[in-house]
Short mmCIF file of C-alpha atoms in Angstrom, two decimals:
data_model
loop_
_atom_site.label_atom_id
_atom_site.label_comp_id
_atom_site.label_asym_id
_atom_site.label_seq_id
_atom_site.Cartn_x
_atom_site.Cartn_y
_atom_site.Cartn_z
CA UNK A 35 11.98 -27.59 2.57
CA UNK A 36 11.99 -24.50 0.35
CA UNK A 37 8.42 -25.27 -0.75
CA UNK A 38 7.27 -25.48 2.86
CA UNK A 39 8.97 -22.18 3.66
CA UNK A 40 7.31 -20.44 0.70
CA UNK A 41 3.89 -21.90 1.52
CA UNK A 42 4.29 -20.79 5.14
CA UNK A 43 5.26 -17.31 3.96
CA UNK A 44 2.19 -17.15 1.72
CA UNK A 45 -0.06 -18.27 4.59
CA UNK A 46 1.47 -15.59 6.80
CA UNK A 47 1.00 -12.94 4.11
CA UNK A 48 -2.59 -14.07 3.57
CA UNK A 49 -3.47 -13.86 7.25
CA UNK A 50 -1.77 -10.46 7.48
CA UNK A 51 -3.64 -9.30 4.39
CA UNK A 52 -6.99 -10.49 5.77
CA UNK A 53 -6.30 -8.63 8.99
CA UNK A 54 -5.10 -5.56 7.07
CA UNK A 55 -7.84 -5.90 4.50
CA UNK A 56 -10.70 -4.83 6.73
CA UNK A 57 -13.03 -2.44 4.95
CA UNK A 58 -12.50 1.19 5.96
CA UNK A 59 -15.56 2.82 7.63
CA UNK A 60 -18.15 3.55 4.96
CA UNK A 61 -19.04 6.80 6.71
CA UNK A 62 -16.93 9.55 5.14
CA UNK A 63 -16.08 12.96 6.59
CA UNK A 64 -14.55 15.84 4.70
CA UNK A 65 -13.51 19.40 5.60
CA UNK A 66 -15.10 21.38 2.80
CA UNK A 67 -14.37 24.97 3.79
CA UNK A 68 -12.74 26.73 6.76
CA UNK A 69 -16.03 26.47 8.69
CA UNK A 70 -17.98 23.63 7.05
CA UNK A 71 -17.58 19.85 7.19
CA UNK A 72 -19.40 17.38 4.97
CA UNK A 73 -20.39 14.02 6.45
CA UNK A 74 -21.79 11.08 4.51
CA UNK A 75 -23.34 8.51 6.85
CA UNK A 76 -24.08 5.10 5.38
CA UNK A 77 -25.45 3.47 8.52
CA UNK A 78 -28.93 3.82 9.92
CA UNK A 79 -29.34 6.64 12.41
CA UNK A 80 -32.09 6.50 15.08
CA UNK A 81 -33.48 9.76 13.71
CA UNK A 82 -32.54 12.26 11.04
CA UNK A 83 -30.51 15.02 12.76
CA UNK A 84 -32.21 18.39 12.46
CA UNK A 85 -30.72 21.79 11.74
CA UNK A 86 -29.01 23.11 14.87
CA UNK A 87 -28.49 19.71 16.50
CA UNK A 88 -25.01 19.43 18.10
CA UNK A 89 -22.47 16.98 16.58
CA UNK A 90 -19.08 16.30 18.17
CA UNK A 91 -16.15 15.08 16.09
CA UNK A 92 -13.22 13.46 17.91
CA UNK A 93 -10.06 13.41 15.80
CA UNK A 94 -6.33 14.02 16.10
CA UNK A 95 -6.48 13.96 19.90
CA UNK A 96 -9.03 16.75 20.14
CA UNK A 97 -12.72 17.56 19.77
CA UNK A 98 -14.52 19.65 17.18
CA UNK A 99 -17.92 20.97 18.20
CA UNK A 100 -20.29 21.50 15.31
CA UNK A 101 -23.98 22.01 14.58
CA UNK A 102 -26.04 20.50 11.79
CA UNK A 103 -26.54 23.05 9.02
CA UNK A 104 -28.10 20.70 6.46
CA UNK A 105 -29.38 17.14 6.70
CA UNK A 106 -31.11 14.86 4.28
CA UNK A 107 -31.89 11.18 3.93
CA UNK A 108 -30.93 10.45 0.34
CA UNK A 109 -32.60 8.24 -2.23
CA UNK A 110 -31.71 7.01 -5.71
CA UNK A 111 -28.02 6.25 -6.28
CA UNK A 112 -27.23 7.50 -2.78
CA UNK A 113 -29.97 5.34 -1.26
CA UNK A 114 -29.24 4.47 2.36
CA UNK A 115 -26.98 7.47 2.90
CA UNK A 116 -27.64 10.42 5.16
CA UNK A 117 -25.88 13.59 4.09
CA UNK A 118 -24.99 16.16 6.74
CA UNK A 119 -23.29 19.51 6.43
CA UNK A 120 -21.82 20.55 9.78
CA UNK A 121 -20.92 24.11 10.75
CA UNK A 122 -18.21 24.81 13.33
CA UNK A 123 -19.96 26.03 16.49
CA UNK A 124 -17.27 28.58 17.35
CA UNK A 125 -16.02 30.19 14.10
CA UNK A 126 -13.12 31.76 16.01
CA UNK A 127 -11.74 28.25 16.60
CA UNK A 128 -12.39 27.05 13.04
CA UNK A 129 -8.76 27.03 11.85
CA UNK A 130 -7.55 25.32 15.01
CA UNK A 131 -10.35 22.76 14.74
CA UNK A 132 -9.74 21.94 11.09
CA UNK A 133 -6.06 21.20 11.80
CA UNK A 134 -7.25 18.22 13.89
CA UNK A 135 -8.50 16.60 10.66
CA UNK A 136 -5.21 16.95 8.76
CA UNK A 137 -3.42 13.64 8.22
CA UNK A 138 -5.78 11.52 10.33
CA UNK A 139 -7.44 8.43 8.87
CA UNK A 140 -10.56 8.15 11.03
CA UNK A 141 -12.66 10.26 13.36
CA UNK A 142 -15.35 9.40 15.90
CA UNK A 143 -18.68 11.13 15.38
CA UNK A 144 -21.11 11.64 18.24
CA UNK A 145 -24.68 12.64 17.47
CA UNK A 146 -26.73 12.58 20.65
CA UNK A 147 -26.32 9.10 22.13
CA UNK A 148 -25.15 7.65 18.80
CA UNK A 149 -21.43 7.22 18.18
CA UNK A 150 -19.72 5.88 15.06
CA UNK A 151 -16.47 5.93 13.11
CA UNK A 152 -15.95 7.84 9.86
CA UNK A 153 -13.06 7.80 7.39
CA UNK A 154 -11.54 11.27 7.00
CA UNK A 155 -11.23 12.15 3.34
CA UNK A 156 -8.29 14.44 2.61
CA UNK A 157 -8.19 17.04 -0.17
CA UNK A 158 -6.98 16.43 -3.73
CA UNK A 159 -3.68 18.11 -2.84
CA UNK A 160 -3.20 15.92 0.21
CA UNK A 161 0.12 14.09 0.03
CA UNK A 162 -0.50 11.78 3.01
CA UNK A 163 -2.13 8.72 1.51
CA UNK A 164 -2.10 4.98 1.85
CA UNK A 165 -3.83 2.30 -0.16
CA UNK A 166 -3.60 -1.39 -0.75
CA UNK A 167 -5.24 -4.06 -2.86
CA UNK A 168 -4.96 -7.81 -2.63
CA UNK A 169 -6.47 -10.94 -4.06
CA UNK A 170 -6.04 -14.68 -3.93
CA UNK A 171 -7.29 -17.29 -6.36
CA UNK A 172 -6.46 -20.21 -8.61
CA UNK A 173 -3.97 -19.64 -11.41
CA UNK A 174 -3.81 -21.96 -14.39
CA UNK A 175 -0.81 -22.37 -16.61
CA UNK A 176 -1.71 -21.83 -20.28
CA UNK A 177 1.10 -23.95 -21.68
CA UNK A 178 4.46 -25.20 -20.62
CA UNK A 179 6.39 -22.57 -22.51
CA UNK A 180 10.02 -23.55 -22.44
CA UNK A 181 11.39 -20.42 -24.10
CA UNK A 182 13.19 -17.86 -22.10
CA UNK A 183 13.30 -14.49 -23.79
CA UNK A 184 15.84 -15.11 -26.50
CA UNK A 185 17.09 -18.55 -25.57
CA UNK A 186 15.70 -21.99 -25.00
CA UNK A 187 15.88 -24.20 -21.97
CA UNK A 188 14.23 -27.35 -20.79
CA UNK A 189 11.11 -26.92 -18.74
CA UNK A 190 10.98 -28.62 -15.40
CA UNK A 191 7.35 -27.72 -14.78
CA UNK A 192 5.12 -30.55 -13.72
CA UNK A 193 2.08 -28.64 -12.48
CA UNK A 194 -0.69 -26.79 -14.30
CA UNK A 195 -2.47 -25.16 -11.38
CA UNK A 196 -1.38 -23.01 -8.51
CA UNK A 197 -2.72 -20.82 -5.78
CA UNK A 198 -1.82 -17.24 -6.60
CA UNK A 199 -1.45 -14.41 -4.12
CA UNK A 200 -1.24 -10.76 -5.14
CA UNK A 201 -0.77 -7.72 -2.97
CA UNK A 202 0.09 -4.10 -3.75
CA UNK A 203 0.30 -1.44 -1.11
CA UNK A 204 1.67 2.09 -0.96
CA UNK A 205 2.25 4.39 1.97
CA UNK A 206 2.95 8.02 1.09
CA UNK A 207 3.68 11.14 3.09
CA UNK A 208 4.08 14.76 2.00
CA UNK A 209 7.56 16.28 1.83
CA UNK A 210 11.03 14.72 1.63
CA UNK A 211 11.08 11.87 4.18
CA UNK A 212 9.04 14.07 6.50
CA UNK A 213 11.72 16.78 6.59
CA UNK A 214 10.56 19.35 4.06
CA UNK A 215 6.96 20.10 3.34
CA UNK A 216 6.23 21.12 -0.19
CA UNK A 217 2.89 21.29 -1.95
CA UNK A 218 4.16 18.94 -4.68
CA UNK A 219 6.74 16.71 -3.00
CA UNK A 220 5.84 13.26 -1.70
CA UNK A 221 7.85 10.37 -0.23
CA UNK A 222 6.56 6.85 -0.83
CA UNK A 223 7.19 3.30 0.33
CA UNK A 224 5.55 0.43 -1.49
CA UNK A 225 5.32 -3.34 -1.43
CA UNK A 226 4.19 -5.50 -4.32
CA UNK A 227 3.85 -9.29 -4.17
CA UNK A 228 2.72 -11.43 -7.08
CA UNK A 229 3.55 -15.07 -6.60
CA UNK A 230 2.14 -18.58 -6.28
CA UNK A 231 2.56 -21.56 -4.00
CA UNK A 232 4.37 -23.47 -6.75
CA UNK A 233 8.14 -23.52 -7.10
CA UNK A 234 7.92 -23.94 -10.87
CA UNK A 235 9.41 -20.98 -12.79
CA UNK A 236 6.48 -21.29 -15.21
CA UNK A 237 4.30 -19.25 -12.86
CA UNK A 238 4.47 -15.54 -12.19
CA UNK A 239 6.86 -14.62 -9.39
CA UNK A 240 7.41 -10.84 -9.26
CA UNK A 241 7.92 -9.24 -5.89
CA UNK A 242 9.16 -5.72 -5.18
CA UNK A 243 9.78 -3.37 -2.30
CA UNK A 244 10.60 0.27 -3.03
CA UNK A 245 11.24 3.64 -1.43
CA UNK A 246 11.23 6.91 -3.35
CA UNK A 247 10.45 10.58 -3.48
CA UNK A 248 8.58 12.35 -6.25
CA UNK A 249 6.99 15.54 -7.54
CA UNK A 250 3.25 15.03 -7.87
CA UNK A 251 0.25 16.39 -9.75
CA UNK A 252 2.27 17.52 -12.77
CA UNK A 253 0.28 18.54 -15.81
CA UNK A 254 1.06 19.41 -19.44
CA UNK A 255 -2.34 20.16 -20.91
CA UNK A 256 -4.12 17.05 -22.14
CA UNK A 257 -0.85 15.31 -22.95
CA UNK A 258 -0.22 14.55 -19.28
CA UNK A 259 -2.41 14.92 -16.20
CA UNK A 260 -2.00 13.78 -12.59
CA UNK A 261 1.67 13.13 -13.43
CA UNK A 262 4.54 12.23 -11.09
CA UNK A 263 8.32 12.50 -11.56
CA UNK A 264 10.79 11.19 -9.00
CA UNK A 265 13.67 9.04 -7.81
CA UNK A 266 13.29 5.51 -6.47
CA UNK A 267 15.36 2.74 -4.90
CA UNK A 268 13.85 -0.73 -5.22
CA UNK A 269 14.58 -4.37 -4.62
CA UNK A 270 13.04 -7.17 -6.70
CA UNK A 271 13.14 -10.78 -5.55
CA UNK A 272 11.77 -14.00 -6.96
CA UNK A 273 10.64 -16.34 -4.17
CA UNK A 274 11.13 -19.44 -6.30
CA UNK A 275 14.38 -18.58 -8.11
CA UNK A 276 17.79 -17.37 -7.06
CA UNK A 277 17.48 -13.94 -8.67
CA UNK A 278 17.54 -10.50 -7.06
CA UNK A 279 17.61 -7.03 -8.65
CA UNK A 280 18.56 -3.82 -6.84
CA UNK A 281 17.71 -0.67 -8.83
CA UNK A 282 18.20 3.08 -8.44
CA UNK A 283 16.01 4.78 -11.03
CA UNK A 284 14.25 7.93 -12.21
CA UNK A 285 10.48 7.35 -12.39
CA UNK A 286 7.60 9.01 -14.25
CA UNK A 287 3.89 8.22 -14.32
CA UNK A 288 0.55 9.80 -15.16
CA UNK A 289 -2.60 9.91 -17.28
CA UNK A 290 -2.63 10.65 -21.01
CA UNK A 291 -6.08 12.20 -21.62
CA UNK A 292 -5.49 12.56 -25.38
CA UNK A 293 -5.97 8.78 -25.47
CA UNK A 294 -9.28 8.38 -23.60
CA UNK A 295 -10.90 5.08 -22.74
CA UNK A 296 -13.14 3.90 -25.55
CA UNK A 297 -16.63 2.38 -25.75
CA UNK A 298 -17.54 0.14 -28.71
CA UNK A 299 -20.74 -1.64 -29.80
CA UNK A 300 -22.67 -0.17 -26.87
CA UNK A 301 -25.79 1.94 -26.53
CA UNK A 302 -24.25 4.17 -23.89
CA UNK A 303 -20.80 5.63 -23.35
CA UNK A 304 -18.61 4.55 -20.40
CA UNK A 305 -16.62 7.21 -18.54
CA UNK A 306 -13.30 5.93 -17.19
CA UNK A 307 -9.64 6.84 -16.72
CA UNK A 308 -7.67 7.35 -19.95
CA UNK A 309 -4.42 5.60 -20.90
CA UNK A 310 -2.09 5.62 -17.91
CA UNK A 311 1.61 4.81 -17.80
CA UNK A 312 4.58 4.23 -15.51
CA UNK A 313 8.20 4.36 -16.64
CA UNK A 314 11.61 4.19 -15.01
CA UNK A 315 15.24 4.36 -16.13
CA UNK A 316 18.41 3.89 -14.14
CA UNK A 317 21.02 1.59 -12.67
CA UNK A 318 20.57 -2.11 -11.89
CA UNK A 319 22.61 -4.54 -9.85
CA UNK A 320 21.49 -8.12 -10.46
CA UNK A 321 22.49 -11.07 -8.33
CA UNK A 322 21.80 -14.37 -10.06
CA UNK A 323 23.03 -17.80 -9.01
CA UNK A 324 25.83 -16.29 -6.98
CA UNK A 325 27.01 -13.93 -9.74
CA UNK A 326 26.59 -10.18 -9.69
CA UNK A 327 26.13 -8.13 -12.87
CA UNK A 328 25.53 -4.41 -13.32
CA UNK A 329 24.11 -2.13 -15.98
CA UNK A 330 21.28 0.17 -16.95
CA UNK A 331 17.61 -0.73 -17.13
CA UNK A 332 14.46 0.78 -18.63
CA UNK A 333 11.02 -0.37 -17.51
CA UNK A 334 7.76 0.96 -18.90
CA UNK A 335 4.15 -0.12 -18.50
CA UNK A 336 0.82 1.17 -19.81
CA UNK A 337 -2.81 0.43 -18.90
CA UNK A 338 -5.83 1.02 -21.12
CA UNK A 339 -9.56 0.39 -20.66
CA UNK A 340 -12.01 -0.64 -23.37
CA UNK A 341 -15.77 -1.16 -22.94
CA UNK A 342 -17.77 -3.50 -25.19
CA UNK A 343 -21.39 -4.55 -25.72
CA UNK A 344 -22.71 -2.50 -22.75
CA UNK A 345 -21.50 -5.16 -20.30
CA UNK A 346 -17.79 -5.90 -20.71
CA UNK A 347 -14.72 -4.06 -19.52
CA UNK A 348 -11.49 -5.18 -21.13
CA UNK A 349 -8.29 -3.84 -19.57
CA UNK A 350 -4.98 -4.23 -21.37
CA UNK A 351 -1.61 -3.68 -19.79
CA UNK A 352 1.83 -4.12 -21.28
CA UNK A 353 5.19 -3.97 -19.52
CA UNK A 354 8.48 -3.66 -21.36
CA UNK A 355 11.83 -4.11 -19.63
CA UNK A 356 15.15 -3.58 -21.37
CA UNK A 357 18.56 -3.89 -19.76
CA UNK A 358 22.18 -3.71 -20.88
CA UNK A 359 23.59 -5.79 -18.05
CA UNK A 360 27.06 -7.03 -18.90
CA UNK A 361 28.41 -10.55 -18.57
CA UNK A 362 25.11 -12.00 -17.48
CA UNK A 363 24.31 -15.72 -17.78
CA UNK A 364 23.34 -16.94 -21.25
CA UNK A 365 19.69 -17.62 -20.39
CA UNK A 366 19.08 -14.14 -19.02
CA UNK A 367 16.91 -12.01 -21.34
CA UNK A 368 17.91 -8.47 -22.40
CA UNK A 369 14.37 -7.48 -23.31
CA UNK A 370 11.26 -8.73 -21.54
CA UNK A 371 7.63 -8.14 -22.43
CA UNK A 372 4.65 -8.97 -20.25
CA UNK A 373 1.12 -8.53 -21.58
CA UNK A 374 -2.00 -8.79 -19.47
CA UNK A 375 -5.64 -8.78 -20.46
CA UNK A 376 -8.46 -8.64 -17.91
CA UNK A 377 -12.13 -9.17 -18.73
CA UNK A 378 -14.80 -7.97 -16.32
CA UNK A 379 -18.58 -8.26 -16.63
CA UNK A 380 -21.21 -5.76 -15.49
CA UNK A 381 -24.14 -7.74 -14.20
CA UNK A 382 -25.51 -5.08 -11.88
CA UNK A 383 -24.46 -1.38 -11.82
CA UNK A 384 -24.92 -1.39 -8.04
CA UNK A 385 -22.16 -3.95 -7.59
CA UNK A 386 -20.03 -2.84 -10.55
CA UNK A 387 -17.79 -4.81 -12.84
CA UNK A 388 -16.66 -8.22 -11.61
CA UNK A 389 -13.48 -9.74 -12.98
CA UNK A 390 -14.18 -12.88 -14.97
CA UNK A 391 -10.66 -13.82 -15.85
CA UNK A 392 -7.23 -12.46 -16.65
CA UNK A 393 -4.58 -13.73 -18.99
CA UNK A 394 -0.89 -12.91 -18.71
CA UNK A 395 1.74 -13.74 -21.26
CA UNK A 396 5.48 -13.03 -21.20
CA UNK A 397 7.95 -12.14 -18.48
CA UNK A 398 9.04 -9.14 -16.45
CA UNK A 399 11.51 -8.19 -13.75
CA UNK A 400 13.08 -11.13 -11.97
CA UNK A 401 11.03 -13.65 -13.95
CA UNK A 402 13.56 -15.10 -16.34
CA UNK A 403 11.16 -17.48 -18.07
CA UNK A 404 8.15 -16.53 -20.17
CA UNK A 405 4.84 -17.64 -18.71
CA UNK A 406 1.29 -17.84 -19.93
CA UNK A 407 -1.08 -17.86 -17.02
CA UNK A 408 -4.84 -17.65 -16.50
CA UNK A 409 -6.22 -16.21 -13.31
CA UNK A 410 -9.81 -17.08 -12.46
CA UNK A 411 -11.25 -14.03 -10.80
CA UNK A 412 -14.78 -15.45 -10.56
CA UNK A 413 -13.62 -17.69 -7.73
CA UNK A 414 -12.01 -14.67 -6.17
CA UNK A 415 -15.30 -12.81 -5.96
CA UNK A 416 -17.27 -15.84 -4.80
CA UNK A 417 -15.00 -16.72 -1.93
CA UNK A 418 -14.75 -13.04 -1.17
CA UNK A 419 -11.11 -13.13 -0.33
CA UNK A 420 -10.17 -9.94 -2.04
CA UNK A 421 -9.97 -6.52 -0.55
CA UNK A 422 -8.99 -2.94 -1.14
CA UNK A 423 -8.57 -0.13 1.25
CA UNK A 424 -6.82 3.06 2.06
CA UNK A 425 -7.83 6.66 1.92
CA UNK B 5 -83.92 50.69 -50.86
CA UNK B 6 -83.80 47.78 -48.73
CA UNK B 7 -80.89 47.59 -46.43
CA UNK B 8 -78.40 44.88 -47.17
CA UNK B 9 -78.49 41.95 -44.90
CA UNK B 10 -75.48 41.90 -42.78
CA UNK B 11 -72.75 39.86 -44.28
CA UNK B 12 -74.26 39.70 -47.65
CA UNK B 13 -72.22 41.27 -50.40
CA UNK B 14 -69.75 42.56 -47.80
CA UNK B 15 -66.02 41.62 -47.49
CA UNK B 16 -65.47 38.09 -46.39
CA UNK B 17 -63.84 37.95 -42.95
CA UNK B 18 -60.67 35.84 -42.65
CA UNK B 19 -61.29 32.50 -41.04
CA UNK B 20 -59.02 31.36 -38.23
CA UNK B 21 -56.85 28.41 -39.40
CA UNK B 22 -58.25 25.20 -38.10
CA UNK B 23 -56.06 22.23 -37.26
CA UNK B 24 -56.80 18.98 -38.91
CA UNK B 25 -58.18 16.28 -36.63
CA UNK B 26 -54.93 14.35 -36.92
CA UNK B 27 -52.78 17.32 -35.87
CA UNK B 28 -55.19 18.06 -33.06
CA UNK B 29 -54.86 14.53 -31.75
CA UNK B 30 -51.06 14.76 -31.98
CA UNK B 31 -51.02 18.02 -29.99
CA UNK B 32 -53.25 16.52 -27.32
CA UNK B 33 -50.97 13.49 -27.08
CA UNK B 34 -47.90 15.73 -26.72
CA UNK B 35 -49.58 17.78 -24.01
CA UNK B 36 -50.54 14.63 -22.18
CA UNK B 37 -46.93 13.43 -21.90
CA UNK B 38 -45.21 16.78 -21.36
CA UNK B 39 -44.70 18.31 -17.95
CA UNK B 40 -44.43 22.00 -17.23
CA UNK B 41 -40.92 23.34 -16.59
CA UNK B 42 -40.07 22.99 -12.91
CA UNK B 43 -37.43 24.78 -10.83
CA UNK B 44 -35.56 21.44 -10.74
CA UNK B 45 -35.03 21.61 -14.52
CA UNK B 46 -32.75 24.65 -14.23
CA UNK B 47 -30.96 23.02 -11.31
CA UNK B 48 -30.49 19.75 -13.19
CA UNK B 49 -29.23 21.57 -16.26
CA UNK B 50 -26.69 23.47 -14.14
CA UNK B 51 -25.57 20.22 -12.47
CA UNK B 52 -25.18 18.46 -15.84
CA UNK B 53 -23.08 21.30 -17.25
CA UNK B 54 -20.91 21.24 -14.12
CA UNK B 55 -20.41 17.46 -14.41
CA UNK B 56 -19.36 17.78 -18.06
CA UNK B 57 -16.90 20.61 -17.46
CA UNK B 58 -15.35 19.07 -14.33
CA UNK B 59 -14.88 15.64 -15.90
CA UNK B 60 -13.25 17.36 -18.90
CA UNK B 61 -10.98 19.38 -16.62
CA UNK B 62 -9.77 16.26 -14.78
CA UNK B 63 -8.83 14.43 -18.00
CA UNK B 64 -11.76 12.01 -18.24
CA UNK B 65 -13.91 11.36 -21.31
CA UNK B 66 -16.11 14.19 -22.61
CA UNK B 67 -19.63 13.21 -21.46
CA UNK B 68 -21.84 13.17 -24.55
CA UNK B 69 -25.23 12.65 -22.92
CA UNK B 70 -26.96 11.76 -19.68
CA UNK B 71 -27.03 8.06 -20.51
CA UNK B 72 -23.23 7.82 -20.11
CA UNK B 73 -22.05 5.53 -17.31
CA UNK B 74 -19.28 6.45 -14.89
CA UNK B 75 -16.92 3.62 -13.87
CA UNK B 76 -15.67 5.02 -10.55
CA UNK B 77 -13.21 2.19 -9.82
CA UNK B 78 -10.90 3.23 -12.67
CA UNK B 79 -10.45 6.71 -11.18
CA UNK B 80 -7.76 7.45 -8.56
CA UNK B 81 -8.94 8.64 -5.13
CA UNK B 82 -7.28 12.05 -5.52
CA UNK B 83 -9.17 12.55 -8.79
CA UNK B 84 -12.43 11.46 -7.12
CA UNK B 85 -11.92 14.23 -4.55
CA UNK B 86 -11.04 16.72 -7.28
CA UNK B 87 -14.23 15.77 -9.18
CA UNK B 88 -16.39 16.17 -6.08
CA UNK B 89 -14.84 19.51 -5.13
CA UNK B 90 -14.91 20.78 -8.72
CA UNK B 91 -18.59 19.98 -9.24
CA UNK B 92 -19.52 21.39 -5.81
CA UNK B 93 -17.70 24.66 -6.53
CA UNK B 94 -19.19 24.86 -10.03
CA UNK B 95 -22.76 24.42 -8.74
CA UNK B 96 -22.16 26.99 -5.98
CA UNK B 97 -20.84 29.44 -8.58
CA UNK B 98 -24.19 29.19 -10.41
CA UNK B 99 -26.11 30.60 -7.45
CA UNK B 100 -27.02 27.35 -5.70
CA UNK B 101 -25.71 25.91 -2.44
CA UNK B 102 -24.37 22.36 -2.78
CA UNK B 103 -23.27 20.04 0.02
CA UNK B 104 -19.76 18.57 -0.38
CA UNK B 105 -19.88 15.93 -3.12
CA UNK B 106 -16.44 14.34 -2.62
CA UNK B 107 -17.60 12.04 0.25
CA UNK B 108 -20.62 10.58 -1.60
CA UNK B 109 -18.47 10.15 -4.74
CA UNK B 110 -15.89 8.26 -2.69
CA UNK B 111 -18.74 6.12 -1.33
CA UNK B 112 -19.74 5.21 -4.90
CA UNK B 113 -16.15 4.24 -5.71
CA UNK B 114 -15.72 2.22 -2.51
CA UNK B 115 -18.86 0.26 -3.42
CA UNK B 116 -17.50 -0.34 -6.93
CA UNK B 117 -20.60 1.11 -8.54
CA UNK B 118 -21.22 2.12 -12.13
CA UNK B 119 -23.45 5.22 -12.26
CA UNK B 120 -25.60 6.54 -15.11
CA UNK B 121 -25.09 10.32 -15.37
CA UNK B 122 -28.85 11.04 -15.23
CA UNK B 123 -29.04 9.08 -11.95
CA UNK B 124 -26.06 11.02 -10.64
CA UNK B 125 -27.84 14.29 -11.48
CA UNK B 126 -30.98 13.09 -9.64
CA UNK B 127 -28.80 12.18 -6.67
CA UNK B 128 -27.00 15.53 -6.61
CA UNK B 129 -30.28 17.47 -6.88
CA UNK B 130 -31.07 16.26 -3.36
CA UNK B 131 -27.94 17.98 -2.09
CA UNK B 132 -28.50 21.32 -3.81
CA UNK B 133 -30.59 24.18 -2.41
CA UNK B 134 -32.67 26.22 -3.03
#
């Protein structure tokens, strides 16, 4: 019965993700200055707009009238794109017009008889963002590891393969729950699902919903860039075990540019994000098998990229969780470590790196048993059931 | 007294140095493959310097040469916008006019592409005037 319920839930999540996972418009619009708007068009236009041609932008319940100031059909890496710079027709209305583009996700562009949608790209200091990423594919159990972290128990696993579903999404708005607007403050809500269709505890089963507020874009030279510091309330739940964590924590995250990504055994250097980290510390209330225990918890994770032999991207991530929960059941670990390695291959620069496989080893969060699990991303890309989006 | 024949007994004039046949051939080969400096060279140099400084400023690797490859998918969207705006402003500050680069950079990320810096420079040149 429980298995049917979980499978039904996964099917529901998958259908919702497919519906939600539609690609955003590949045309991108951006307010560049108080009177100029940049527009990248990736679809074929009947004719290249010429300087002075009128272009109407419908966004935020209003219309912005512009004229083409620059237009070019691009080649090379931007092949297939038409780049337009649009000037506001009535400069006196420029400020009023630009406000229509604040906080909206899409706009309708009308050039002559042609009409199309464009994603509205917000500035680097924009605090209204949303993004999501999901994937589905076969997961293979590396071994039937019967050790919990620190104790031993008998494995009840009888399956080696599972269908794994992963989803992460975040919705963020500037200010404190929409009440105060501040250049640095942001309120976020996020959902993370990482589970399988198998009820065995030997597969990953980490699911989290959280709400928080944070200071963004903090920087301390090259020690920390694009950093965040905030407060968060979160709920973790395993679908296949009777464990639930409720946390109230202080969070910190960011890039550490003094530890850049590294390229080895390659003729050319790869440019990528440096070491990044997330950490949290605070109070935890765990409900496990009808018992409730309380205490403090630290959780930290780091991600690092390495490039090898001109073709391979190897990403390492490690998550460490340490708690001092009192009077918890004997098989509940105090310290958990989860390591993940992902290998991607660059066959064609135009399509980028494709994940070949990932390997995860250990446990984290509400997973009380260590797992070793292989995730076959090649199937993921072939069946094309993965998606990302947002803006 | 007979007049001296010109050149005879007079000071020897210095001969212009003559290149050896091998050096001559090498020079001709070099000339054959070299192209005269074009206005695009200055533009490309300015773009390359702007790419290096902006990537440094946003905490990414220091770009050592134009053969480096940018893996856009590892970079957050906010940083993509900051890179596009930073390079646009930098190019404009050098006396050129550059169309907004953040949208085409976001396009490259959305497509999951890996871009060689020299190709990126060639792409940006199309968006820079004069």
